PDB file of C-alpha atoms in Angstrom:
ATOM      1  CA  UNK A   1     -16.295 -33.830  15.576  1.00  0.00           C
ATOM      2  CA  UNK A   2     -19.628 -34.721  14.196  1.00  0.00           C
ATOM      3  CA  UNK A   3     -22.213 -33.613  12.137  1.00  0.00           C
ATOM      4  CA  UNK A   4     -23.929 -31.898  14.668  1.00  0.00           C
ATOM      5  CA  UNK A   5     -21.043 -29.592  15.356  1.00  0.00           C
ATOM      6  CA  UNK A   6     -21.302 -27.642  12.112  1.00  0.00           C
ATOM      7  CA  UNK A   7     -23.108 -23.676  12.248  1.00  0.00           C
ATOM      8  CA  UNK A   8     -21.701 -20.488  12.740  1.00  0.00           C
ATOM      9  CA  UNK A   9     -19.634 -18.843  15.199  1.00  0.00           C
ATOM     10  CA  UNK A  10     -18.240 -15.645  16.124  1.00  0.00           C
ATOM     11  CA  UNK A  11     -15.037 -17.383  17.625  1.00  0.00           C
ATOM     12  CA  UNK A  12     -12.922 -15.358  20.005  1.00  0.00           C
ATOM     13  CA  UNK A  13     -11.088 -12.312  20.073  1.00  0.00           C
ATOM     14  CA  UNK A  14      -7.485 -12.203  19.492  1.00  0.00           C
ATOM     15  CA  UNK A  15      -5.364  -9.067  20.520  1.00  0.00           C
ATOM     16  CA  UNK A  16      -2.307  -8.632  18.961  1.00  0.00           C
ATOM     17  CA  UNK A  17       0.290  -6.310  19.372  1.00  0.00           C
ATOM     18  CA  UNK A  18       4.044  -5.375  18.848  1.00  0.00           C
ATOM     19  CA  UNK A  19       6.447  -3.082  19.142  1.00  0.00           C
ATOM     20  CA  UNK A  20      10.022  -2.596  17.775  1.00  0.00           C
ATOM     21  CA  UNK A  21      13.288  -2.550  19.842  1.00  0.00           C
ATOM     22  CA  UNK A  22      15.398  -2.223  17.058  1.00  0.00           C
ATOM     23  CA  UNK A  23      14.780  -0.348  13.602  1.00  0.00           C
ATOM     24  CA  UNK A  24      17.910  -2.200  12.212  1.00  0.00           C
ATOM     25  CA  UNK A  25      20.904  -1.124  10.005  1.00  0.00           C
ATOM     26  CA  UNK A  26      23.882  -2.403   7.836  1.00  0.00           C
ATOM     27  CA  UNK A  27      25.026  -4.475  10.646  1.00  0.00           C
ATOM     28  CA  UNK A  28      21.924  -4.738  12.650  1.00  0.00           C
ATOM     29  CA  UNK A  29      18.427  -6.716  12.014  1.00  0.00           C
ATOM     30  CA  UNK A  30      15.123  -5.182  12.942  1.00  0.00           C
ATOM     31  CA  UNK A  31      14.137  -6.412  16.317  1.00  0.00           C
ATOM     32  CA  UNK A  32      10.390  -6.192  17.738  1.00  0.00           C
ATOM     33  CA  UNK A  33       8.736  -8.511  20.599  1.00  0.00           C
ATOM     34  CA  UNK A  34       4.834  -9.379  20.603  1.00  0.00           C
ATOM     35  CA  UNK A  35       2.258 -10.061  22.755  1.00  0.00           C
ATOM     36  CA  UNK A  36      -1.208 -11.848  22.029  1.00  0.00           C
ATOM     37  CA  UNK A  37      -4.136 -11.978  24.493  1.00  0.00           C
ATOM     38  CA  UNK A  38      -7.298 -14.621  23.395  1.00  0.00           C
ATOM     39  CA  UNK A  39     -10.245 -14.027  25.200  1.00  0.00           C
ATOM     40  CA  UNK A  40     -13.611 -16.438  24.915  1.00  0.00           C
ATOM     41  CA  UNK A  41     -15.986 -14.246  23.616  1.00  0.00           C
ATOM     42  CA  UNK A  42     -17.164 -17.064  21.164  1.00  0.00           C
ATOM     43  CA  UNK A  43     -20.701 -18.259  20.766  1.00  0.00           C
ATOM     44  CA  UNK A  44     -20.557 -21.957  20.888  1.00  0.00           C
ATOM     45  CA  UNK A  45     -17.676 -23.626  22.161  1.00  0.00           C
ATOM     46  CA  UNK A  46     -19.057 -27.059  20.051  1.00  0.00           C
ATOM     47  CA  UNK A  47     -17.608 -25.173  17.426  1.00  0.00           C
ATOM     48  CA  UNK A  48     -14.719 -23.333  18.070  1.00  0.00           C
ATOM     49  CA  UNK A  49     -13.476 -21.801  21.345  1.00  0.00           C
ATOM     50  CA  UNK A  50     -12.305 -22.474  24.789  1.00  0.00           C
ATOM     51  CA  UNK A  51     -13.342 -20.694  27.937  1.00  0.00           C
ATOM     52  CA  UNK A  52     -10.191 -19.593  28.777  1.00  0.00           C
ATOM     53  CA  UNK A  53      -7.533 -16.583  28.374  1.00  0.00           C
ATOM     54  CA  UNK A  54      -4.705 -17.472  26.390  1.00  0.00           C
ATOM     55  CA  UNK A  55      -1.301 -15.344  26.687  1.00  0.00           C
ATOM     56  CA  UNK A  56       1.512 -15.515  24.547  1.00  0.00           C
ATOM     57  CA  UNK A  57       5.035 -13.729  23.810  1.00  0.00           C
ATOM     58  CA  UNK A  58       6.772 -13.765  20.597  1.00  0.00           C
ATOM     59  CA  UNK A  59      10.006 -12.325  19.206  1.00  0.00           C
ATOM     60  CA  UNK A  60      10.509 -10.937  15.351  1.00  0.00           C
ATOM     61  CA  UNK A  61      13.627  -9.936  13.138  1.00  0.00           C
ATOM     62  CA  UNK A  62      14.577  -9.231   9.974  1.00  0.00           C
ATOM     63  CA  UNK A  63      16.993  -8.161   8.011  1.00  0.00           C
ATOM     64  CA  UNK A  64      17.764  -6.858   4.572  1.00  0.00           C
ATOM     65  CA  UNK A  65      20.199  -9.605   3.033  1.00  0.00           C
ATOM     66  CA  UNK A  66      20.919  -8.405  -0.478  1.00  0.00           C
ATOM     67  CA  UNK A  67      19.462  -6.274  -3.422  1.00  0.00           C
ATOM     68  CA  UNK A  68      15.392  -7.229  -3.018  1.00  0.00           C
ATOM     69  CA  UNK A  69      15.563  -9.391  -0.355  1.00  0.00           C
ATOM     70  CA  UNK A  70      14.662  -9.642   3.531  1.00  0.00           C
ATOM     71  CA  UNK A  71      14.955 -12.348   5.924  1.00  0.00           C
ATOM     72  CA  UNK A  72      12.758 -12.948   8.598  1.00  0.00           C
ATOM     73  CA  UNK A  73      12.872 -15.128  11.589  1.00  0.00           C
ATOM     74  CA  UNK A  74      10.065 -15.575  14.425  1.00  0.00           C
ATOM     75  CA  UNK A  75       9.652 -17.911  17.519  1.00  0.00           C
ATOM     76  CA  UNK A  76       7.399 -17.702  20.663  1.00  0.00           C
ATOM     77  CA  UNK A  77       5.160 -19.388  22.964  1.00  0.00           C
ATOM     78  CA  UNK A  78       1.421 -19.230  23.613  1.00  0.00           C
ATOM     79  CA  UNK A  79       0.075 -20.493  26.890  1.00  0.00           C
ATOM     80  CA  UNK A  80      -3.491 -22.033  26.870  1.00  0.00           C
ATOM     81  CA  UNK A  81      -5.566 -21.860  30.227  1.00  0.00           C
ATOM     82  CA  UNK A  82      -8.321 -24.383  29.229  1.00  0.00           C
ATOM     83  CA  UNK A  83      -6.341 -26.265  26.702  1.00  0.00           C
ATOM     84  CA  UNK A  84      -8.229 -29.494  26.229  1.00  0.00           C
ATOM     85  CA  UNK A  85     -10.416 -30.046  23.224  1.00  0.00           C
ATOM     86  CA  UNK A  86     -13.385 -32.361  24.547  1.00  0.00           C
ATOM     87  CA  UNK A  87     -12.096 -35.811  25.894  1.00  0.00           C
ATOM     88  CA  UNK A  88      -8.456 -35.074  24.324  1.00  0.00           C
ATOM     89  CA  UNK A  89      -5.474 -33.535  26.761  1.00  0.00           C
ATOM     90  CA  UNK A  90      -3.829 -30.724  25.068  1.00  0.00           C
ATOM     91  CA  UNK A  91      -0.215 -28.965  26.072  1.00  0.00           C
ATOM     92  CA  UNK A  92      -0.537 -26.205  28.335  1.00  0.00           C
ATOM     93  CA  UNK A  93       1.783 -24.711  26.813  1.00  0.00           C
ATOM     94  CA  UNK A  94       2.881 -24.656  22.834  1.00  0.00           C
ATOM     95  CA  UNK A  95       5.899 -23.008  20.816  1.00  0.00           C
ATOM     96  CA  UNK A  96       6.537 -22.079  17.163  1.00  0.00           C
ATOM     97  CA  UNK A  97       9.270 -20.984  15.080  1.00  0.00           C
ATOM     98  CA  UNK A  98       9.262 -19.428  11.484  1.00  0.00           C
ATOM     99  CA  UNK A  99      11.459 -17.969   8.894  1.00  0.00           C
ATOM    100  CA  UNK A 100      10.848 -16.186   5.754  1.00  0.00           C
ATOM    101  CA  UNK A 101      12.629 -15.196   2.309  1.00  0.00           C
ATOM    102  CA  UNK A 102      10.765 -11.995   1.102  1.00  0.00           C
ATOM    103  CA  UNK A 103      11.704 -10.765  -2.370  1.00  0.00           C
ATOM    104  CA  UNK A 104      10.133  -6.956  -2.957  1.00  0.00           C
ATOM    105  CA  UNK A 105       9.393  -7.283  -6.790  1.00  0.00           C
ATOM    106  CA  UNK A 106       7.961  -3.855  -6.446  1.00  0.00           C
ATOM    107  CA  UNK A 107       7.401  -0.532  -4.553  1.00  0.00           C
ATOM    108  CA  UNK A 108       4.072  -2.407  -3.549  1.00  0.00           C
ATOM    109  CA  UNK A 109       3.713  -6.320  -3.565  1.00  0.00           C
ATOM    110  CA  UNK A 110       6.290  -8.858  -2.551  1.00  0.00           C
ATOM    111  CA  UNK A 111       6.607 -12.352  -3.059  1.00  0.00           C
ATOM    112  CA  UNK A 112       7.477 -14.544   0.030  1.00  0.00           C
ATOM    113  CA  UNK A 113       8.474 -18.108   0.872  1.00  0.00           C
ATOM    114  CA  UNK A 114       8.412 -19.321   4.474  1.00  0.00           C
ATOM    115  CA  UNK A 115       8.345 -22.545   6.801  1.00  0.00           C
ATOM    116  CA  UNK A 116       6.826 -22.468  10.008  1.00  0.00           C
ATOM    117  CA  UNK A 117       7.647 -25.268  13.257  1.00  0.00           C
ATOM    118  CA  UNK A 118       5.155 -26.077  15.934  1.00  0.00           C
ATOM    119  CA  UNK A 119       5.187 -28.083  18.673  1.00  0.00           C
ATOM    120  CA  UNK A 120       2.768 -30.631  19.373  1.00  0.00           C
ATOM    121  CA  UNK A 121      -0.369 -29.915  20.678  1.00  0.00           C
ATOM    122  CA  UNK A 122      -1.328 -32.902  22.181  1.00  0.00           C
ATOM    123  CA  UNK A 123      -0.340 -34.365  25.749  1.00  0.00           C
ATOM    124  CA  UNK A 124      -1.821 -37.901  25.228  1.00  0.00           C
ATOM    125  CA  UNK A 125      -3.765 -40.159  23.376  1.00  0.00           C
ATOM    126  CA  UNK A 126      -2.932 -37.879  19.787  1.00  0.00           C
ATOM    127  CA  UNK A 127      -0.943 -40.540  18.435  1.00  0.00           C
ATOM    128  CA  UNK A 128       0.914 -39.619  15.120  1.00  0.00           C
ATOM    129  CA  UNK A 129      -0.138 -36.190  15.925  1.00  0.00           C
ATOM    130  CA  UNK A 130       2.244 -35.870  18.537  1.00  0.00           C
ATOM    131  CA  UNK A 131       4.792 -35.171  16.239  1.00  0.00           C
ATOM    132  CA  UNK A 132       6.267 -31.314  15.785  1.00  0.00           C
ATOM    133  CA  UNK A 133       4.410 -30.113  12.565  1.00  0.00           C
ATOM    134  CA  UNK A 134       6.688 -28.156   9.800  1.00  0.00           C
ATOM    135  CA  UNK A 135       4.302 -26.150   7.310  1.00  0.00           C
ATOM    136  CA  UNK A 136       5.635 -24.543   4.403  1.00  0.00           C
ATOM    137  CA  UNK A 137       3.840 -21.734   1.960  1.00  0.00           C
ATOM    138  CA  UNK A 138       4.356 -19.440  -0.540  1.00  0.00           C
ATOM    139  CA  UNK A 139       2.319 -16.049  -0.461  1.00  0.00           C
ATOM    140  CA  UNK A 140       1.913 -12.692  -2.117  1.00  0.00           C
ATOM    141  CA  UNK A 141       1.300  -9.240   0.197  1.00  0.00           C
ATOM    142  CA  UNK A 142       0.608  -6.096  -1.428  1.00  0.00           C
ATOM    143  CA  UNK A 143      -0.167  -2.535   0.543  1.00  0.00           C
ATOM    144  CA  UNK A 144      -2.047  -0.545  -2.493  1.00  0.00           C
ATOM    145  CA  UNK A 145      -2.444   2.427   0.023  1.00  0.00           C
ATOM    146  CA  UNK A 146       0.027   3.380   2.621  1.00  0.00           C
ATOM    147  CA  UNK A 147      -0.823   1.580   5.722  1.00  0.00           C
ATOM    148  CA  UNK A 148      -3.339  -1.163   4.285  1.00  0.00           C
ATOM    149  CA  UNK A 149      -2.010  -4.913   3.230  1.00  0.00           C
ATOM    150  CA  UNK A 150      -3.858  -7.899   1.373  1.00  0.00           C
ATOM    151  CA  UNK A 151      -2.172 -11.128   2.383  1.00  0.00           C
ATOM    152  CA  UNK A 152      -2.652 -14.777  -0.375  1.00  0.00           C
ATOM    153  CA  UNK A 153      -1.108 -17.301   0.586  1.00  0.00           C
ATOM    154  CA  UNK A 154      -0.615 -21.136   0.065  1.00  0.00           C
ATOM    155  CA  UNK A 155      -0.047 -23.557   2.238  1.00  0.00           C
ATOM    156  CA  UNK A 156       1.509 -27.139   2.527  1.00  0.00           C
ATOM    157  CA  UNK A 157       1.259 -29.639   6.049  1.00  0.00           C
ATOM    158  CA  UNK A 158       4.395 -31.416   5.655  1.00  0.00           C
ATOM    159  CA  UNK A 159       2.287 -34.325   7.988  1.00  0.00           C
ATOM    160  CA  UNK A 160       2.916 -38.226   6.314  1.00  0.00           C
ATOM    161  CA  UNK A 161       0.002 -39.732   7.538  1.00  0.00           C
ATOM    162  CA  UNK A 162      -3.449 -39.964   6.275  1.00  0.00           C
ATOM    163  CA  UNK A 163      -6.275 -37.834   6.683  1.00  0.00           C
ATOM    164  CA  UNK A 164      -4.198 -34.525   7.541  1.00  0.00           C
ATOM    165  CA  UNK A 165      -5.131 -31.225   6.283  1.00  0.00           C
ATOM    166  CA  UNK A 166      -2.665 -31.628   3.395  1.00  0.00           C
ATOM    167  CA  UNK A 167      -3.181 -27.939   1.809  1.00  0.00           C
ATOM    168  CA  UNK A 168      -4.719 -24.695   2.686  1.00  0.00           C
ATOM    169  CA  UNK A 169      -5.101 -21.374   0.896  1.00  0.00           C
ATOM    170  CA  UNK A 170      -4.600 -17.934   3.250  1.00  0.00           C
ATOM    171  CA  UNK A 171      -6.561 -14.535   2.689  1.00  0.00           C
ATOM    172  CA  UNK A 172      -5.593 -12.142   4.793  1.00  0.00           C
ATOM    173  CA  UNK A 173      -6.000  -7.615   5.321  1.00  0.00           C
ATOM    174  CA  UNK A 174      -4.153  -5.930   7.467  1.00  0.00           C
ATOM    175  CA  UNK A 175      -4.715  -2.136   9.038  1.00  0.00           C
ATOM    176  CA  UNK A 176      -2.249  -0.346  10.882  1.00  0.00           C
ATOM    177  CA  UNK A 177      -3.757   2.666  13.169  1.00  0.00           C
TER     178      UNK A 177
END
Protein backbone atom coordinates (compact mmCIF):
# COMPACT_ATOMS: atom_id res chain seq x y z
CA UNK A 1 0.00 0.00 0.00
CA UNK A 2 1.00 3.55 -0.41
CA UNK A 3 0.41 6.80 0.72
CA UNK A 4 -2.18 7.46 -1.54
CA UNK A 5 -4.32 4.67 -0.24
CA UNK A 6 -5.11 6.29 3.10
CA UNK A 7 -9.04 8.11 3.61
CA UNK A 8 -12.08 6.80 4.81
CA UNK A 9 -14.26 4.02 4.05
CA UNK A 10 -17.45 2.55 4.88
CA UNK A 11 -16.03 -1.08 4.25
CA UNK A 12 -18.54 -3.85 3.71
CA UNK A 13 -21.27 -5.39 5.39
CA UNK A 14 -20.87 -8.46 7.33
CA UNK A 15 -23.97 -10.64 8.32
CA UNK A 16 -23.60 -12.81 11.00
CA UNK A 17 -25.70 -15.23 12.43
CA UNK A 18 -26.08 -18.41 14.66
CA UNK A 19 -28.13 -20.61 16.11
CA UNK A 20 -27.82 -23.32 18.84
CA UNK A 21 -28.26 -27.13 18.35
CA UNK A 22 -27.48 -27.95 21.67
CA UNK A 23 -28.16 -25.92 25.02
CA UNK A 24 -25.69 -28.34 26.81
CA UNK A 25 -25.72 -30.16 30.23
CA UNK A 26 -23.54 -32.10 32.82
CA UNK A 27 -22.42 -34.37 30.16
CA UNK A 28 -23.10 -32.33 27.15
CA UNK A 29 -21.33 -28.98 25.67
CA UNK A 30 -23.36 -26.23 24.10
CA UNK A 31 -23.40 -26.73 20.41
CA UNK A 32 -24.40 -23.84 17.81
CA UNK A 33 -23.30 -23.58 13.93
CA UNK A 34 -22.82 -20.05 12.12
CA UNK A 35 -23.11 -18.57 9.04
CA UNK A 36 -21.49 -15.20 7.71
CA UNK A 37 -22.43 -13.50 4.42
CA UNK A 38 -19.86 -10.31 3.24
CA UNK A 39 -21.27 -8.28 0.74
CA UNK A 40 -19.19 -5.21 -1.13
CA UNK A 41 -21.03 -2.40 -0.20
CA UNK A 42 -17.68 -0.51 0.49
CA UNK A 43 -16.73 2.83 -0.94
CA UNK A 44 -13.28 2.45 -2.23
CA UNK A 45 -11.88 -0.78 -2.76
CA UNK A 46 -8.08 1.13 -2.64
CA UNK A 47 -8.86 0.94 0.81
CA UNK A 48 -10.56 -1.87 2.00
CA UNK A 49 -12.97 -4.22 0.19
CA UNK A 50 -13.36 -6.69 -2.54
CA UNK A 51 -16.16 -6.88 -5.05
CA UNK A 52 -17.20 -10.05 -4.17
CA UNK A 53 -19.67 -12.16 -1.78
CA UNK A 54 -17.94 -14.02 0.72
CA UNK A 55 -19.74 -17.14 2.51
CA UNK A 56 -18.64 -18.89 5.38
CA UNK A 57 -19.77 -21.73 7.98
CA UNK A 58 -18.53 -22.06 11.40
CA UNK A 59 -19.15 -24.40 14.34
CA UNK A 60 -19.14 -23.26 18.31
CA UNK A 61 -19.09 -25.19 21.75
CA UNK A 62 -18.63 -24.78 25.07
CA UNK A 63 -18.78 -26.16 28.06
CA UNK A 64 -18.81 -25.44 31.75
CA UNK A 65 -15.51 -27.21 33.09
CA UNK A 66 -15.42 -26.42 36.79
CA UNK A 67 -16.58 -23.81 39.46
CA UNK A 68 -16.17 -20.29 37.21
CA UNK A 69 -15.00 -21.61 34.27
CA UNK A 70 -16.11 -22.33 30.50
CA UNK A 71 -14.33 -23.69 27.65
CA UNK A 72 -14.84 -22.77 24.30
CA UNK A 73 -13.76 -24.17 21.05
CA UNK A 74 -14.51 -22.74 17.37
CA UNK A 75 -13.37 -23.71 13.77
CA UNK A 76 -14.79 -22.87 10.27
CA UNK A 77 -14.16 -21.82 6.86
CA UNK A 78 -14.84 -18.64 4.90
CA UNK A 79 -14.85 -18.76 1.14
CA UNK A 80 -13.70 -15.57 -0.75
CA UNK A 81 -15.15 -14.98 -4.38
CA UNK A 82 -12.68 -12.20 -5.44
CA UNK A 83 -9.91 -13.12 -3.13
CA UNK A 84 -6.88 -11.37 -4.54
CA UNK A 85 -5.57 -8.21 -3.00
CA UNK A 86 -4.08 -6.13 -6.07
CA UNK A 87 -1.17 -8.03 -7.88
CA UNK A 88 -1.03 -10.71 -4.87
CA UNK A 89 -3.02 -14.33 -5.29
CA UNK A 90 -4.96 -15.01 -2.25
CA UNK A 91 -6.64 -18.63 -1.11
CA UNK A 92 -10.00 -19.08 -2.25
CA UNK A 93 -10.71 -20.53 0.46
CA UNK A 94 -9.36 -19.96 4.31
CA UNK A 95 -9.98 -21.84 7.77
CA UNK A 96 -9.60 -20.93 11.47
CA UNK A 97 -9.71 -22.56 14.69
CA UNK A 98 -9.99 -21.05 18.29
CA UNK A 99 -10.32 -21.96 21.86
CA UNK A 100 -11.02 -20.06 24.91
CA UNK A 101 -10.66 -20.28 28.89
CA UNK A 102 -13.44 -17.93 30.28
CA UNK A 103 -13.37 -17.35 34.03
CA UNK A 104 -16.90 -15.47 35.20
CA UNK A 105 -15.40 -13.30 38.09
CA UNK A 106 -18.86 -11.93 38.39
CA UNK A 107 -22.65 -11.99 37.66
CA UNK A 108 -21.51 -9.43 34.88
CA UNK A 109 -17.85 -9.31 33.44
CA UNK A 110 -15.58 -12.21 32.72
CA UNK A 111 -12.10 -12.49 32.11
CA UNK A 112 -10.97 -14.62 29.06
CA UNK A 113 -7.81 -16.06 27.53
CA UNK A 114 -7.86 -17.49 24.01
CA UNK A 115 -5.60 -18.53 20.90
CA UNK A 116 -6.86 -18.39 17.59
CA UNK A 117 -5.22 -20.58 14.18
CA UNK A 118 -5.56 -19.40 10.64
CA UNK A 119 -4.57 -20.62 7.63
CA UNK A 120 -2.61 -18.81 5.23
CA UNK A 121 -3.98 -16.41 3.13
CA UNK A 122 -1.75 -16.29 0.47
CA UNK A 123 -1.46 -18.68 -2.70
CA UNK A 124 1.90 -17.31 -4.01
CA UNK A 125 4.47 -14.91 -3.94
CA UNK A 126 3.58 -14.14 0.23
CA UNK A 127 6.70 -15.57 1.27
CA UNK A 128 7.08 -15.91 5.15
CA UNK A 129 3.50 -15.08 5.20
CA UNK A 130 2.55 -18.28 3.99
CA UNK A 131 2.86 -19.67 7.19
CA UNK A 132 -0.49 -20.64 9.45
CA UNK A 133 -0.72 -17.60 11.89
CA UNK A 134 -1.45 -18.49 15.80
CA UNK A 135 -2.73 -15.21 17.68
CA UNK A 136 -3.17 -15.20 21.24
CA UNK A 137 -5.16 -12.44 23.58
CA UNK A 138 -6.45 -11.80 26.69
CA UNK A 139 -9.84 -9.78 26.97
CA UNK A 140 -12.49 -8.57 29.36
CA UNK A 141 -16.55 -8.74 28.29
CA UNK A 142 -19.03 -7.29 30.47
CA UNK A 143 -23.10 -7.17 29.68
CA UNK A 144 -24.13 -4.14 32.22
CA UNK A 145 -27.79 -4.61 30.90
CA UNK A 146 -29.33 -7.85 29.95
CA UNK A 147 -28.73 -8.39 26.36
CA UNK A 148 -25.89 -5.66 25.69
CA UNK A 149 -21.90 -6.67 25.86
CA UNK A 150 -18.64 -4.40 25.73
CA UNK A 151 -15.79 -6.52 24.43
CA UNK A 152 -11.50 -5.19 25.39
CA UNK A 153 -9.31 -7.12 24.32
CA UNK A 154 -5.48 -7.57 23.67
CA UNK A 155 -3.87 -9.08 21.21
CA UNK A 156 -0.46 -10.81 20.37
CA UNK A 157 0.71 -12.11 16.41
CA UNK A 158 2.78 -14.93 17.37
CA UNK A 159 4.56 -14.07 13.57
CA UNK A 160 8.84 -14.20 13.95
CA UNK A 161 9.60 -12.09 11.26
CA UNK A 162 9.94 -8.44 10.92
CA UNK A 163 7.56 -5.89 10.18
CA UNK A 164 4.34 -7.96 11.37
CA UNK A 165 1.57 -6.43 13.19
CA UNK A 166 3.11 -7.57 16.49
CA UNK A 167 0.12 -6.27 18.89
CA UNK A 168 -3.35 -5.03 18.63
CA UNK A 169 -5.92 -3.80 21.13
CA UNK A 170 -9.89 -5.00 20.46
CA UNK A 171 -13.07 -2.80 21.32
CA UNK A 172 -15.93 -4.39 20.69
CA UNK A 173 -20.39 -3.98 21.60
CA UNK A 174 -22.52 -6.43 21.05
CA UNK A 175 -26.66 -6.33 20.75
CA UNK A 176 -28.73 -9.23 20.73
CA UNK A 177 -32.45 -8.58 19.19
Amino acid sequence: FTQEDSGTDLGNLALRTRARVTEGGTWLPAVSLGAEVKLPTHTDDEISGSDGVDAGLFAYVSKHVAGDFYLHLHGGGMYYSAPDLREIDMEDVRGSFGFAIEWACSDATSILVQGLYQSTAFSEGGGNLQEFAFTYGLGVKTEPWDGVEFHLGLVENEFKYDNSADFGIQLGAKVGF
